[in-house]
mmCIF file of C-alpha atoms in Angstrom:
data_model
loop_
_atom_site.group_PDB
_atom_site.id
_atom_site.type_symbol
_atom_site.label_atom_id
_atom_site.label_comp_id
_atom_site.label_asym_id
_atom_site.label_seq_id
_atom_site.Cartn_x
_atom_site.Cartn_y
_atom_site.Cartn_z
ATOM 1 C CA UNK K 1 -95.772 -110.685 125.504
ATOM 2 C CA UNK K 2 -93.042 -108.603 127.112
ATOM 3 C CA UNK K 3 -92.659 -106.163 124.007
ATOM 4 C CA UNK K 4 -96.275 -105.911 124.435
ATOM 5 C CA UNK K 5 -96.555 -104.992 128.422
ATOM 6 C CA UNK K 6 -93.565 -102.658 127.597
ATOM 7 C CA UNK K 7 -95.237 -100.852 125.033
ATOM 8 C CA UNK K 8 -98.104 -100.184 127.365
ATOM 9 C CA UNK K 9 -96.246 -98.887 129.997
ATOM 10 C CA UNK K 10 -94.255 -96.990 127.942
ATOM 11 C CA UNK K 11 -97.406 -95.072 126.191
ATOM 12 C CA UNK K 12 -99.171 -94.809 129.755
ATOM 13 C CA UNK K 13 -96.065 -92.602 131.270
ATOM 14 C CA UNK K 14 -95.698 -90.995 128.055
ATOM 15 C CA UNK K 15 -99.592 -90.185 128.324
ATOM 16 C CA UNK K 16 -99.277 -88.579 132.010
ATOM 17 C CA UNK K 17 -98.442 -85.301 131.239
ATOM 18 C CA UNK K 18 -101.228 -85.339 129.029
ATOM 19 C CA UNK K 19 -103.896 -86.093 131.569
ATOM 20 C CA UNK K 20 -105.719 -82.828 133.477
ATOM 21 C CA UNK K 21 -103.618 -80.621 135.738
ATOM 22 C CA UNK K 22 -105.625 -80.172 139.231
ATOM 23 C CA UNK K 23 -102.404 -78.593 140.353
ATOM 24 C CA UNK K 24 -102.224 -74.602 139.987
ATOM 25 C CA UNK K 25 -99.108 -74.084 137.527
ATOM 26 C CA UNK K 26 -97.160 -72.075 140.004
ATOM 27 C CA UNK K 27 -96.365 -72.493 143.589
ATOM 28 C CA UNK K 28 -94.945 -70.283 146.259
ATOM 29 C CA UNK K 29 -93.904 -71.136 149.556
ATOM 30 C CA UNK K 30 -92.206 -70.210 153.025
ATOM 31 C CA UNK K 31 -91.066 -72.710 155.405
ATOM 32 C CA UNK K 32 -89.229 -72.490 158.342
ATOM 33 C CA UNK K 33 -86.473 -75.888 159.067
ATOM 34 C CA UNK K 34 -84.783 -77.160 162.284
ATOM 35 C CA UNK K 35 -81.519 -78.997 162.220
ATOM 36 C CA UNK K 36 -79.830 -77.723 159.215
ATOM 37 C CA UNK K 37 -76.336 -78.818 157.229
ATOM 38 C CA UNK K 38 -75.247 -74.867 159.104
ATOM 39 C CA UNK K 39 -76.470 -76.332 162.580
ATOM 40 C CA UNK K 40 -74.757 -79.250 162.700
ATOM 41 C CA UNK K 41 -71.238 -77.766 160.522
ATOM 42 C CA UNK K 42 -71.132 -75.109 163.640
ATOM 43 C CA UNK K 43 -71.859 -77.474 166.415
ATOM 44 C CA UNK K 44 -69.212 -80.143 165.683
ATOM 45 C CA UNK K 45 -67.018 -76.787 164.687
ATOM 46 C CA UNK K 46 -67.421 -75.898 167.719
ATOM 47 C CA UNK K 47 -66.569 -79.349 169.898
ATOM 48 C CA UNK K 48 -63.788 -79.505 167.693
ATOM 49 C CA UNK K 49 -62.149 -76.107 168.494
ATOM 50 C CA UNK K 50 -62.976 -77.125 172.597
ATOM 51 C CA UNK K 51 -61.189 -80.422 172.059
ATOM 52 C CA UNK K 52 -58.412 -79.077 170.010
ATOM 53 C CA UNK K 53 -57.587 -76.040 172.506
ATOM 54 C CA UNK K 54 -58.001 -78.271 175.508
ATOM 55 C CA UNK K 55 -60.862 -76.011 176.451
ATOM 56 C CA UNK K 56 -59.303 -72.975 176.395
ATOM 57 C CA UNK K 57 -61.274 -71.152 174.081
ATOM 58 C CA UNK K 58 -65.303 -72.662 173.746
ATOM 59 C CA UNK K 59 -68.613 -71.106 172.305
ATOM 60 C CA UNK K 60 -71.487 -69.902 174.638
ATOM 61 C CA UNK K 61 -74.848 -68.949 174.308
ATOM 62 C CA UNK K 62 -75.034 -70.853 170.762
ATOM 63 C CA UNK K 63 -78.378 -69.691 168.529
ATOM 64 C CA UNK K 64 -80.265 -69.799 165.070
ATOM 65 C CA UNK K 65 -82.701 -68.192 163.396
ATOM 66 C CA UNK K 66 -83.261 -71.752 161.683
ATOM 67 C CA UNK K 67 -83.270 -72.068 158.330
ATOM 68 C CA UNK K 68 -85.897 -69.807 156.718
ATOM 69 C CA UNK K 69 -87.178 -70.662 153.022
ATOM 70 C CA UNK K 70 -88.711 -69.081 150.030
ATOM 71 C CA UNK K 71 -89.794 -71.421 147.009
ATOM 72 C CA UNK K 72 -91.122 -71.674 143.835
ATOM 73 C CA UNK K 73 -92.509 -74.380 141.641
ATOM 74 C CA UNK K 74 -93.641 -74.518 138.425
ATOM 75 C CA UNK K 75 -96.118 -77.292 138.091
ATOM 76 C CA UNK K 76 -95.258 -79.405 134.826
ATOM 77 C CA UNK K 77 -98.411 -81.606 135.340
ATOM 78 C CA UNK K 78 -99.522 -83.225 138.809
ATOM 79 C CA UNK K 79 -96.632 -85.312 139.533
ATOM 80 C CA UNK K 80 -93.695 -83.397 138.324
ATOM 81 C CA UNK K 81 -92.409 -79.835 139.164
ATOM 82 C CA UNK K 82 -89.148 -77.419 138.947
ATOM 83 C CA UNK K 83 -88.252 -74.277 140.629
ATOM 84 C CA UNK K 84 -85.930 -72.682 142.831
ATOM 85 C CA UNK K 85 -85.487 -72.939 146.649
ATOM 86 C CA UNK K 86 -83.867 -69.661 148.646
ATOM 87 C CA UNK K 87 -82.279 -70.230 152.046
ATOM 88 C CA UNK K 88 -81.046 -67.657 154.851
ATOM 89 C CA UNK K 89 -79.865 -68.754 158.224
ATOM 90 C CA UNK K 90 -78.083 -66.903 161.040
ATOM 91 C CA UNK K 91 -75.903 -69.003 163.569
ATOM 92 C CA UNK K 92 -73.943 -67.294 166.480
ATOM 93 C CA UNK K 93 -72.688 -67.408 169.775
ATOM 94 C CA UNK K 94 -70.224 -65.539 172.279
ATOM 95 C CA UNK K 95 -66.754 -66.953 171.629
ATOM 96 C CA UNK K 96 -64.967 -67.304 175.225
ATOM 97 C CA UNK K 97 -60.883 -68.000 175.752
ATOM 98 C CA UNK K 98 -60.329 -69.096 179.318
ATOM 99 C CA UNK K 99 -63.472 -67.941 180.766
ATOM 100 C CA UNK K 100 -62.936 -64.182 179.099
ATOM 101 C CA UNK K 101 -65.262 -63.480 176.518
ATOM 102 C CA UNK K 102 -64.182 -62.211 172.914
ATOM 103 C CA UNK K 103 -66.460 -61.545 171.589
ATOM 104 C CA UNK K 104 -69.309 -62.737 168.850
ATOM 105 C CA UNK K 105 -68.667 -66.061 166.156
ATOM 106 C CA UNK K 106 -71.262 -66.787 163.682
ATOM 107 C CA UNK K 107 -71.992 -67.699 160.350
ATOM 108 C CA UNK K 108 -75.136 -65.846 158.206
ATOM 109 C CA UNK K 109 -76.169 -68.120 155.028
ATOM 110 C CA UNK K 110 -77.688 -67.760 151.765
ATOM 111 C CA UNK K 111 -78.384 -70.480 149.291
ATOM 112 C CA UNK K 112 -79.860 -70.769 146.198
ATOM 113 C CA UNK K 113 -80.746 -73.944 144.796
ATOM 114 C CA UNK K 114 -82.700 -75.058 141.650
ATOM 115 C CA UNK K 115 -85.169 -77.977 142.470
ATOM 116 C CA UNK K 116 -87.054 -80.522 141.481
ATOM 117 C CA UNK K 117 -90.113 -82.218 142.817
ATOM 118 C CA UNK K 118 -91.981 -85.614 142.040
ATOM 119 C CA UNK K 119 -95.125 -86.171 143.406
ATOM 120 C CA UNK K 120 -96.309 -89.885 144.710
ATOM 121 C CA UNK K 121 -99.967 -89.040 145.482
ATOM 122 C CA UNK K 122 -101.546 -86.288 144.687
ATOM 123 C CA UNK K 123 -105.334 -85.881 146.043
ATOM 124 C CA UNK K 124 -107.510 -82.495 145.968
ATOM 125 C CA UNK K 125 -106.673 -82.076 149.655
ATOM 126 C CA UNK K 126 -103.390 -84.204 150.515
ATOM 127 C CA UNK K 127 -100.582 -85.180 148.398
ATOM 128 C CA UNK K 128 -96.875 -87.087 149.329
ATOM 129 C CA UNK K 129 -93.770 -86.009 147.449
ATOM 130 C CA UNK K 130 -89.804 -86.127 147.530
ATOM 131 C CA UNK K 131 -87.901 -83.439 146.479
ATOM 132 C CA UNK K 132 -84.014 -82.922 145.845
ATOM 133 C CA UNK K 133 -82.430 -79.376 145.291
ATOM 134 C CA UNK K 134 -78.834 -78.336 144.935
ATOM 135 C CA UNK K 135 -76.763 -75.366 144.482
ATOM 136 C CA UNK K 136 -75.010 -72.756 146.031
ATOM 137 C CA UNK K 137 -74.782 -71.277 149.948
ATOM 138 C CA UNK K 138 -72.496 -68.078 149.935
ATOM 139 C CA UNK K 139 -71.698 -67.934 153.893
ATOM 140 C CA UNK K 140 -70.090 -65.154 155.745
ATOM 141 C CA UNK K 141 -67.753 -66.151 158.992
ATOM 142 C CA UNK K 142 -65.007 -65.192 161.153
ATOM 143 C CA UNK K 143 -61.450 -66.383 159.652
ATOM 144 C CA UNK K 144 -58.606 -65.732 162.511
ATOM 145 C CA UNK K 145 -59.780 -62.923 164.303
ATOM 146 C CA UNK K 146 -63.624 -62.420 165.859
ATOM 147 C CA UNK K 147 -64.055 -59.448 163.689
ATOM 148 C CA UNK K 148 -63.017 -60.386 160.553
ATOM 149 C CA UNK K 149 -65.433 -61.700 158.051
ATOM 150 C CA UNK K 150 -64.982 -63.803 154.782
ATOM 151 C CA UNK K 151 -68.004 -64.200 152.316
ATOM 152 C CA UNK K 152 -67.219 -68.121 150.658
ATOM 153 C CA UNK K 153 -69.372 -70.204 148.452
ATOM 154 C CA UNK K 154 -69.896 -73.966 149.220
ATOM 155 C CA UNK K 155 -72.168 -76.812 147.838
ATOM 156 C CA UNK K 156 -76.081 -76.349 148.794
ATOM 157 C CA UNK K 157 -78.630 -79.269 149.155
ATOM 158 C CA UNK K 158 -81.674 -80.409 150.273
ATOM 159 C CA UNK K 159 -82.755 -84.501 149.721
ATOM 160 C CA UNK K 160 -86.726 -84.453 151.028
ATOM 161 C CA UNK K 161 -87.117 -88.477 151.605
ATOM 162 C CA UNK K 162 -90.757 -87.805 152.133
ATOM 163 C CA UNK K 163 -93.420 -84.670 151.983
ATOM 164 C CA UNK K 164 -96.390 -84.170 152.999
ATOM 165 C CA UNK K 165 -98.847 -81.170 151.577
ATOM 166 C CA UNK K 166 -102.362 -80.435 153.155
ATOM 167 C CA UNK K 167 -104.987 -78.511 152.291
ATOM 168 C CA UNK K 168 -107.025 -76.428 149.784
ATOM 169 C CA UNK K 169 -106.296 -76.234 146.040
ATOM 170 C CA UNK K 170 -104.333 -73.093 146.196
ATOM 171 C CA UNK K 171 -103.611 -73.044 149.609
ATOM 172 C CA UNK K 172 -101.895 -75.701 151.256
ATOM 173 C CA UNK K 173 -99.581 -76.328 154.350
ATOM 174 C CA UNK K 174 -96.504 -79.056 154.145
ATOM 175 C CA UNK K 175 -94.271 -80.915 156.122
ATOM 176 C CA UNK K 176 -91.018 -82.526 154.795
ATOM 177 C CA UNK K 177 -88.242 -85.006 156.394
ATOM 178 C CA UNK K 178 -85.005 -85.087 154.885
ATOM 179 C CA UNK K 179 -81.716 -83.335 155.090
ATOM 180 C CA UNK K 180 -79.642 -80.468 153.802
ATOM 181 C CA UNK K 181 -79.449 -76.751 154.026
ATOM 182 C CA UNK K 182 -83.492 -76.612 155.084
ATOM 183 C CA UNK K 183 -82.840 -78.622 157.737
ATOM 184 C CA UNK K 184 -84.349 -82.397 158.481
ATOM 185 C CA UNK K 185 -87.620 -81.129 159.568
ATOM 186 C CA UNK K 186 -89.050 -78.942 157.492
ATOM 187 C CA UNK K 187 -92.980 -76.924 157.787
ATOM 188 C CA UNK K 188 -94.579 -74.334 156.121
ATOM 189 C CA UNK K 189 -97.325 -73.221 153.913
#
């Protein structure tokens, strides 16, 4: 009886990508994210110098574009897609020693990360997915000195728990929880 149920499972997921594709084939999408992996590195950064200096030298005036996203999907069939996810982000903030300002500290990041996508439900006006990405950020910041800048490469991610998409057949708006270099909010259409 087991062999049996398994061999109907089996043949049903096998079957899936066989079924009709309401999905367009290709996706593109901008989103804007809040609270990103870049946020939070330059914020603790930042308490860390404070602590570490005794307060000597601190960060002012802290701000972010957020993290803003381009992204494409190729739709496999209506629960499965790949693509690629492109990230830039600009984080600054007047550096201060002893109340006398020196000047600017940031950090400007690009990533690039392939993705993958698995939808849960997919309706013709509503659908919930999760979505994990992962590749590269290449990040520019101050080393020693305020005006010196280094270009480095670090790990990339993005782990969407849960997504929401809304809308029309070919145009749709989303909203997506999770964490990484988007950020743990994520919205966009």
């Amino acid at each position: 009886m087991k062999k049996i149920i398994t061999c109907i499972a089996l043949a049903a997921v096998l079957a899936m990508p066989l079924q009709a594709q309401n999905r367009p084939s290709n996706e593109f999408a901008l989103s804007y994210g809040a609270v990103s992996t870049l946020d939070i590195e330059m914020v603790i950064g930042s308490a860390l110098v404070v602590v570490a200096t005794g307060g000597t030298w601190n960060l002012k005036d802290m701000s972010t574009t957020g993290a803003l996203s381009a992204q494409y999907y190729h739709n496999f069939n209506d629960r499965t897609a790949a693509g690629v996810i492109f990230t830039f982000e600009d984080f600054s903030g007047d550096a201060y020693s002893k109340d006398m300002y020196i000047g600017k500290y940031g950090a400007v990041s690009l990533s690039v990360m392939p993705a993958f996508r698995y939808t849960w439900l997919y309706k013709d006006h509503a659908a919930f997915y999760s979505q994990l990405a992962a590749g590269v950020d290449l990040m520019s910041e101050p080393e020693k000195e305020i005006t010196t800048k280094d270009l480095s490469a670090q790990f990339a991610f993005q782990a969407t728990l849960l997504g929401f998409e809304f809308g029309g057949r070919n145009v749709r708006g989303f909203l997506e929880g999770g964490v990484g270099t988007q950020g743990i909010v994520v919205g966009g259409i």
